[in-house]
């Protein structure tokens, strides 16, 4: 099991298309308040947080962006990638009223796994959407 106390960096990867109109506030707030996908993070630990988008479909840029980060933090501060956790935003992982999950989700997960970085899913969770997902009200029936 992943020990989040041993992580220093949280990298939130968000959908590039969605971020054209979203500030990312709900992701930031969820992290700040340790709710949704961040509920398991210890509240008393100060993490460094970095947001990035996937770079657009098919998400291939994630590999370049994350390997750039891994190189930079190793070189500049001797921080290994084992101290990084990648958190995939809910607009990428979840079905909701506005959109479906990323059609390239498995591909993105594969890229991150190939880099040897730990990864988690979900950021902000809207209660009403979660309820609707449980009731199977969204057409793709994902999660
Ligand atoms: S999960 Fe919500 S707040 Fe976060 S990037 Fe996606 S749409 Fe924006
Ligand atoms: S690859 Fe997925 S997460 Fe990235 S822009 Fe396309 S739909 Fe959004």
Coordinates of C-alpha atoms and ligand atoms in Angstrom, one line a residue:
X1 CA 0.0 0.0 0.0
X2 CA 1.2 3.5 -0.8
X3 CA 2.5 5.4 2.2
X4 CA 1.4 9.0 1.5
X5 CA 3.5 10.3 4.5
X6 CA 6.6 9.4 2.4
X7 CA 5.6 11.6 -0.5
X8 CA 6.7 15.1 -0.9
X9 CA 5.2 16.1 -4.3
X10 CA 1.6 15.8 -5.4
X11 CA 1.2 16.2 -9.1
X12 CA -2.4 16.8 -10.2
X13 CA -2.9 15.8 -13.8
X14 CA -6.0 17.5 -15.3
X15 CA -7.9 17.2 -18.6
X16 CA -6.5 19.7 -21.1
X17 CA -9.8 20.3 -22.7
X18 CA -11.6 20.9 -19.4
X19 CA -8.9 23.2 -18.2
X20 CA -9.6 25.5 -21.1
X21 CA -12.5 26.8 -19.0
X22 CA -11.7 25.6 -15.5
X23 CA -9.4 27.3 -13.1
X24 CA -8.9 24.1 -11.1
X25 CA -10.3 25.7 -8.0
X26 CA -12.3 22.6 -6.9
X27 CA -9.2 20.4 -7.2
X28 CA -7.2 22.9 -5.2
X29 CA -9.9 23.2 -2.5
X30 CA -10.3 19.4 -2.3
X31 CA -6.6 19.1 -1.6
X32 CA -6.6 22.0 0.8
X33 CA -9.5 20.5 2.8
X34 CA -8.3 16.9 2.2
X35 CA -11.6 15.8 0.8
X36 CA -12.6 13.6 -2.2
X37 CA -9.6 11.9 -3.7
X38 CA -7.4 13.6 -1.1
X39 CA -9.2 12.4 2.0
X40 CA -6.5 9.8 2.6
X41 CA -3.7 12.3 2.7
X42 CA -2.4 13.3 6.2
X43 CA -3.6 16.7 7.1
X44 CA -0.5 17.6 9.1
X45 CA 1.9 17.2 6.3
X46 CA 2.9 20.1 4.0
X47 CA 3.1 18.8 0.4
X48 CA 4.4 20.6 -2.6
X49 CA 1.7 20.6 -5.2
X50 CA 2.0 21.0 -8.9
X51 CA -0.8 21.0 -11.5
X52 CA -0.4 20.1 -15.1
X53 CA -2.7 19.2 -17.9
X54 CA -2.4 16.1 -20.1
X55 CA -1.4 18.4 -23.0
X56 CA -4.4 17.4 -25.0
X57 CA -5.6 14.2 -26.6
X58 CA -4.3 11.5 -26.5
X59 CA -2.4 12.6 -23.4
X60 CA 1.0 11.6 -24.6
X61 CA 2.6 14.8 -23.3
X62 CA 2.1 13.5 -19.8
X63 CA 5.1 11.3 -20.2
X64 CA 7.3 14.2 -21.3
X65 CA 6.0 16.5 -18.6
X66 CA 6.4 14.0 -15.8
X67 CA 9.8 12.8 -16.9
X68 CA 10.9 16.4 -17.1
X69 CA 9.7 16.9 -13.5
X70 CA 11.5 13.7 -12.3
X71 CA 14.8 14.9 -13.9
X72 CA 14.5 18.4 -12.5
X73 CA 13.7 17.5 -9.0
X74 CA 16.4 14.9 -8.9
X75 CA 19.0 17.2 -10.3
X76 CA 18.1 20.4 -8.4
X77 CA 17.0 18.9 -5.0
X78 CA 17.9 15.2 -5.0
X79 CA 14.2 14.3 -4.8
X80 CA 13.5 10.9 -6.2
X81 CA 10.4 10.0 -8.2
X82 CA 9.5 7.6 -5.4
X83 CA 8.6 10.7 -3.4
X84 CA 6.1 11.9 -6.0
X85 CA 2.4 10.9 -6.3
X86 CA 0.4 11.6 -9.4
X87 CA -3.3 12.3 -8.8
X88 CA -5.6 12.1 -11.8
X89 CA -8.3 14.7 -11.6
X90 CA -12.0 13.7 -11.4
X91 CA -12.8 15.3 -14.8
X92 CA -10.4 12.7 -16.2
X93 CA -11.5 9.7 -14.2
X94 CA -15.2 10.2 -13.6
X95 CA -18.4 10.2 -15.5
X96 CA -20.6 13.2 -14.8
X97 CA -23.4 15.3 -16.2
X98 CA -21.1 17.5 -18.3
X99 CA -18.8 14.9 -19.7
X100 CA -17.5 11.3 -19.8
X101 CA -14.2 10.1 -18.4
X102 CA -11.2 10.4 -20.5
X103 CA -11.3 7.9 -23.4
X104 CA -7.5 7.6 -23.1
X105 CA -7.5 6.9 -19.3
X106 CA -5.9 3.4 -19.6
X107 CA -3.3 4.8 -22.0
X108 CA -2.5 7.6 -19.5
X109 CA -2.2 5.2 -16.6
X110 CA 0.1 3.1 -18.6
X111 CA 2.4 6.0 -19.3
X112 CA 2.6 7.0 -15.7
X113 CA 3.2 3.4 -14.6
X114 CA 6.0 3.1 -17.2
X115 CA 7.7 6.1 -15.5
X116 CA 7.6 4.2 -12.2
X117 CA 5.5 6.9 -10.4
X118 CA 2.8 6.1 -7.9
X119 CA -0.6 7.2 -9.0
X120 CA -4.0 7.7 -7.5
X121 CA -7.4 8.6 -9.0
X122 CA -9.9 11.4 -8.3
X123 CA -9.7 14.9 -6.8
X124 CA -12.9 16.9 -6.2
X125 CA -15.9 14.7 -5.8
X126 CA -19.3 16.4 -6.2
X127 CA -21.7 14.5 -3.9
X128 CA -24.7 14.7 -6.2
X129 CA -22.7 13.3 -9.1
X130 CA -21.4 10.5 -6.9
X131 CA -24.9 9.6 -5.9
X132 CA -26.0 9.6 -9.6
X133 CA -23.0 7.4 -10.5
X134 CA -24.0 4.9 -7.8
X135 CA -27.6 4.9 -9.2
X136 CA -26.2 4.3 -12.7
X137 CA -27.7 7.5 -14.1
X138 CA -24.9 8.4 -16.4
X139 CA -24.9 6.7 -19.8
X140 CA -21.4 5.4 -19.9
X141 CA -21.9 3.7 -16.5
X142 CA -18.3 4.4 -15.5
X143 CA -17.3 4.2 -11.9
Ligands
LIG1 S1 -11.7 18.0 -11.4 FE1 -13.0 19.8 -11.6 S2 -11.7 21.5 -10.7 FE2 -10.4 19.8 -11.2 S3 -9.6 20.3 -13.2 FE3 -11.3 18.9 -13.4 S4 -13.1 20.2 -13.8 FE4 -11.5 21.5 -12.9
LIG2 S1 -6.5 12.8 -23.4 FE1 -8.2 12.6 -21.9 S2 -7.6 14.0 -20.3 FE2 -6.4 14.6 -22.0 S3 -7.5 16.2 -23.2 FE3 -8.1 14.2 -24.1 S4 -9.9 13.6 -22.9 FE4 -8.9 15.2 -21.7

